[in-house]
CSV table of C-alpha atoms in Angstrom, one decimal:
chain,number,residue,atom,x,y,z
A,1,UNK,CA,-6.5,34.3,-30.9
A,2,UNK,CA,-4.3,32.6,-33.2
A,3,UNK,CA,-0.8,31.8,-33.9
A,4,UNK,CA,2.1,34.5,-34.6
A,5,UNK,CA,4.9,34.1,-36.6
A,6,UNK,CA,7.5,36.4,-35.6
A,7,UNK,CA,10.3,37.6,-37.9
A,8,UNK,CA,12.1,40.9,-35.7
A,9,UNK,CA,15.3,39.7,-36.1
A,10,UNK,CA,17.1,38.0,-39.0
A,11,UNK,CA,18.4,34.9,-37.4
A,12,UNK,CA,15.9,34.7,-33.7
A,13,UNK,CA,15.1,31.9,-33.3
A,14,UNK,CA,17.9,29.9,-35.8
A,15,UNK,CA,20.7,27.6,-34.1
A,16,UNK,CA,24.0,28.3,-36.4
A,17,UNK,CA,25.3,24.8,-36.0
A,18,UNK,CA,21.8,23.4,-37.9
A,19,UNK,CA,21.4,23.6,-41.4
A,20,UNK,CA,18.6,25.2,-42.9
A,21,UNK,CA,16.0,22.2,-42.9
A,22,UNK,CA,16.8,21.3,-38.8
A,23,UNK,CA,16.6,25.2,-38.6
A,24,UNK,CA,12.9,24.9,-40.3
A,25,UNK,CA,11.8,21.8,-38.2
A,26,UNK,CA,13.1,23.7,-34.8
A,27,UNK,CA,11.6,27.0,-35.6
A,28,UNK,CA,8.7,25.1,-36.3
A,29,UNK,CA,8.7,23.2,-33.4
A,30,UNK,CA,9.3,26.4,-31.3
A,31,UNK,CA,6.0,27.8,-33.0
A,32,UNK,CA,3.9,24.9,-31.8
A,33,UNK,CA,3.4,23.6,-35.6
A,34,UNK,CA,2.8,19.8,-35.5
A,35,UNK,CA,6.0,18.3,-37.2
A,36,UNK,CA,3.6,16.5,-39.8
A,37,UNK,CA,2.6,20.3,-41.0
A,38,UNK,CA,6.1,21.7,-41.0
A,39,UNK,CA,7.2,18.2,-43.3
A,40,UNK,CA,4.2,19.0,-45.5
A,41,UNK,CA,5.9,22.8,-46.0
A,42,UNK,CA,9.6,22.3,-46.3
A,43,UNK,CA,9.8,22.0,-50.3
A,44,UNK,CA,7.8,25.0,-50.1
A,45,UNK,CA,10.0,26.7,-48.0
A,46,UNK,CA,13.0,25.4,-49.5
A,47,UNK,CA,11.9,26.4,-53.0
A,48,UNK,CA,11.0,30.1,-51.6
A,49,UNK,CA,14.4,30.5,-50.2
A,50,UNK,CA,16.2,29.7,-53.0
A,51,UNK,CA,19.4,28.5,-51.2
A,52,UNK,CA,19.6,25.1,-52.6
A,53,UNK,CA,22.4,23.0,-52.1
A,54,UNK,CA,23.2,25.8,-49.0
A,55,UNK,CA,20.0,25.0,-47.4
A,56,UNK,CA,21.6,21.5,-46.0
A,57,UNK,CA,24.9,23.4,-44.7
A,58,UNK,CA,24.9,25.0,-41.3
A,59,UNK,CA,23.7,28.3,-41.2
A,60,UNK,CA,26.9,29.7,-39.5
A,61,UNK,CA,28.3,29.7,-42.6
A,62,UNK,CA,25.0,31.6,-44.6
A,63,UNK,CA,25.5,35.4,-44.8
A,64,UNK,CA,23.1,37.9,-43.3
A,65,UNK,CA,21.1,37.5,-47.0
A,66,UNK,CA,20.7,34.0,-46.5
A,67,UNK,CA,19.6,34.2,-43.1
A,68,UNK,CA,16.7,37.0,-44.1
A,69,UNK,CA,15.7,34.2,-47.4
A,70,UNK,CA,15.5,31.5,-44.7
A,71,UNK,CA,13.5,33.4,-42.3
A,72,UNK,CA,11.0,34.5,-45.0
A,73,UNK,CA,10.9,31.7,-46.6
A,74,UNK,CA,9.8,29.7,-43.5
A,75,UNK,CA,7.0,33.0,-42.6
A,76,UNK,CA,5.5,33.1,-45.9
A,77,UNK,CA,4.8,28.8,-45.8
A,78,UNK,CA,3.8,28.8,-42.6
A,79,UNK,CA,0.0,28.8,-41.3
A,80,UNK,CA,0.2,31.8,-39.0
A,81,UNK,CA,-2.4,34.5,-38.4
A,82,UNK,CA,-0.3,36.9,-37.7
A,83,UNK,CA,3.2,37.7,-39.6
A,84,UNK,CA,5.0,40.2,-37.3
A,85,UNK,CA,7.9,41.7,-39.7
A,86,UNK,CA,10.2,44.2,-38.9
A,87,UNK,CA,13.1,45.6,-40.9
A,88,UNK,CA,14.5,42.5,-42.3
A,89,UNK,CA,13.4,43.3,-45.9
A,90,UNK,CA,16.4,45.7,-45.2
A,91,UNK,CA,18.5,42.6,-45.6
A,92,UNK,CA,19.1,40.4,-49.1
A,93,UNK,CA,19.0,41.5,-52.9
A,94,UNK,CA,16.2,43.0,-54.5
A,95,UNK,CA,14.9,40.0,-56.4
A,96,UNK,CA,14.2,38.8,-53.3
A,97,UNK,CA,13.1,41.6,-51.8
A,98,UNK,CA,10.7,41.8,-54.7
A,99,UNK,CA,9.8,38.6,-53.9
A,100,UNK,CA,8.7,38.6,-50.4
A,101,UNK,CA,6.8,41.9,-51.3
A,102,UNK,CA,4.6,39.6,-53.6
A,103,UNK,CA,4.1,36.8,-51.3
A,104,UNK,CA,2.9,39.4,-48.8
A,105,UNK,CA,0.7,40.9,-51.2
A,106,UNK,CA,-1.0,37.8,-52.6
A,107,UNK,CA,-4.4,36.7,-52.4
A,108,UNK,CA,-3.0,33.5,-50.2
A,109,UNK,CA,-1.9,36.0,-47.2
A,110,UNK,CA,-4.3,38.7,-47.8
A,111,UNK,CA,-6.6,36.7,-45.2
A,112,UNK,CA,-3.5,37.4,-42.6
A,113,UNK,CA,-2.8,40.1,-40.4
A,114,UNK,CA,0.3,41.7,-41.1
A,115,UNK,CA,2.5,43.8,-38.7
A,116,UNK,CA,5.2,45.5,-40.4
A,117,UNK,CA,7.8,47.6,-38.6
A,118,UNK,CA,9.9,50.2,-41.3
A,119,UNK,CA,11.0,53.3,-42.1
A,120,UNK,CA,11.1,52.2,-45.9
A,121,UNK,CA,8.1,54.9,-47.2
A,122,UNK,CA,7.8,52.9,-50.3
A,123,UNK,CA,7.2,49.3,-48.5
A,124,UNK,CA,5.0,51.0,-45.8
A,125,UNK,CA,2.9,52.3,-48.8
A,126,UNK,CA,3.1,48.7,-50.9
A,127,UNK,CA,2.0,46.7,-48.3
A,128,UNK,CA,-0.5,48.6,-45.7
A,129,UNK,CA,-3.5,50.0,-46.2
A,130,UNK,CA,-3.0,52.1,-42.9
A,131,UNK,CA,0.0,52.8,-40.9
A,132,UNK,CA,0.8,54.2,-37.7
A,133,UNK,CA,3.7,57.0,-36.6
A,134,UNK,CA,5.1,56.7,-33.9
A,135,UNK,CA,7.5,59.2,-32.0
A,136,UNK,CA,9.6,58.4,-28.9
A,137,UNK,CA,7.2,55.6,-28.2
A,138,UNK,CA,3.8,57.5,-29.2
A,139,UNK,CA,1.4,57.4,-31.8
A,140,UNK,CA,1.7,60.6,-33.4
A,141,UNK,CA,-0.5,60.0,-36.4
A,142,UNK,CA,-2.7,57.0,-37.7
A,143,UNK,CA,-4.9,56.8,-40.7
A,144,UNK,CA,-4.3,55.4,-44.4
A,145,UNK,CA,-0.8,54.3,-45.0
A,146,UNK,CA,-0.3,57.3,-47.9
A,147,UNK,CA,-1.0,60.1,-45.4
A,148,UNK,CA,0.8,58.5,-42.6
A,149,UNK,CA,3.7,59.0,-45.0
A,150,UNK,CA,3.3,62.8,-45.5
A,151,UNK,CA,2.9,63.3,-42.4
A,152,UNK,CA,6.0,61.6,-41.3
A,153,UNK,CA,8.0,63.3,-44.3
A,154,UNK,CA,6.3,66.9,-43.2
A,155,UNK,CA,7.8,66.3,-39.3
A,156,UNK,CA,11.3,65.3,-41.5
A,157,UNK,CA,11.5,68.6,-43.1
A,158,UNK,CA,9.9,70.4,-40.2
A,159,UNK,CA,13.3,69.7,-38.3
A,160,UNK,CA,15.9,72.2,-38.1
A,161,UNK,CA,18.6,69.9,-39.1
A,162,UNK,CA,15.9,67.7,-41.6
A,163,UNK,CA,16.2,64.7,-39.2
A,164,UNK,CA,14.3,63.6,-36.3
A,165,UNK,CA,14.0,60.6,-34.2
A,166,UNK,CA,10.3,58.7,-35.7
A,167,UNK,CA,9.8,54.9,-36.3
């Protein structure tokens, strides 16, 4: 039991005609947060993001980047049990990839449960200590996040044409 935060998508969840603080109050408000928490958050989340004086223009106009810095920065400040994160570290520059990789690996959310969703080896292997492969939907292997990656590489160069279809 316990609250998720879900960041699958880079803007779910964001209204492009709000700026980036209304998009932080709605998402919170979506999440069930009590608007006194999400108040007490936004200069954190505003700091993390890094977007400043953008942060107060509508989000329609903030690049796909933008949109993965808000998103983060409003999962990393929030008080959610569970972050569920898929690809968006795809997304945005490697400072702030960096970043993000930190925050997730800090004491502060090492009490969390993390889901993370990617076919970036080096990630998988930063930030879980066990991983799952799946294929066409199945788990195909499970166990400590470094052999979960050899096993995924060994089915990569297995294949007759060095490709194959695994998440």
């Amino acid at each position: 039991k316990g609250r998720i935060f879900p960041l699958i998508e880079i803007n779910a969840g964001i209204h492009p005609d709000l700026n980036g603080r209304e998009n932080v109050r709605m998402l919170g408000a979506v999440m069930g947060l009590p608007g006194k928490e999400v108040e007490e958050e936004l200069p954190a989340i505003e700091d993390f993001c890094e977007l400043g004086e953008w942060f107060d223009r509508p989000v329609r106009q903030y690049s796909s980047g933008m949109l993965a810095r808000l998103g983060f920065a409003v999962a990393m400040n929030v008080d959610a049990d569970v972050l569920l994160i898929d690809e968006v570290l795809a997304v945005g520059d490697r400072a702030f990839q960096n970043k993000c990789l930190a925050k997730m690996n800090s004491q502060e959310l090492k009490k969390k449960a993390k889901i993370f969703v990617s076919h970036n080896l080096e990630q998988v292997q930063c930030l879980c200590r066990s991983a799952i492969l799946l294929e066409r939907g199945q788990i195909v292997f499970s166990g400590d996040s470094e052999y979960t990656v050899r096993e995924y590489e060994s089915r990569i160069h297995a294949s007759p044409t060095g490709t194959r279809s695994v998440a």
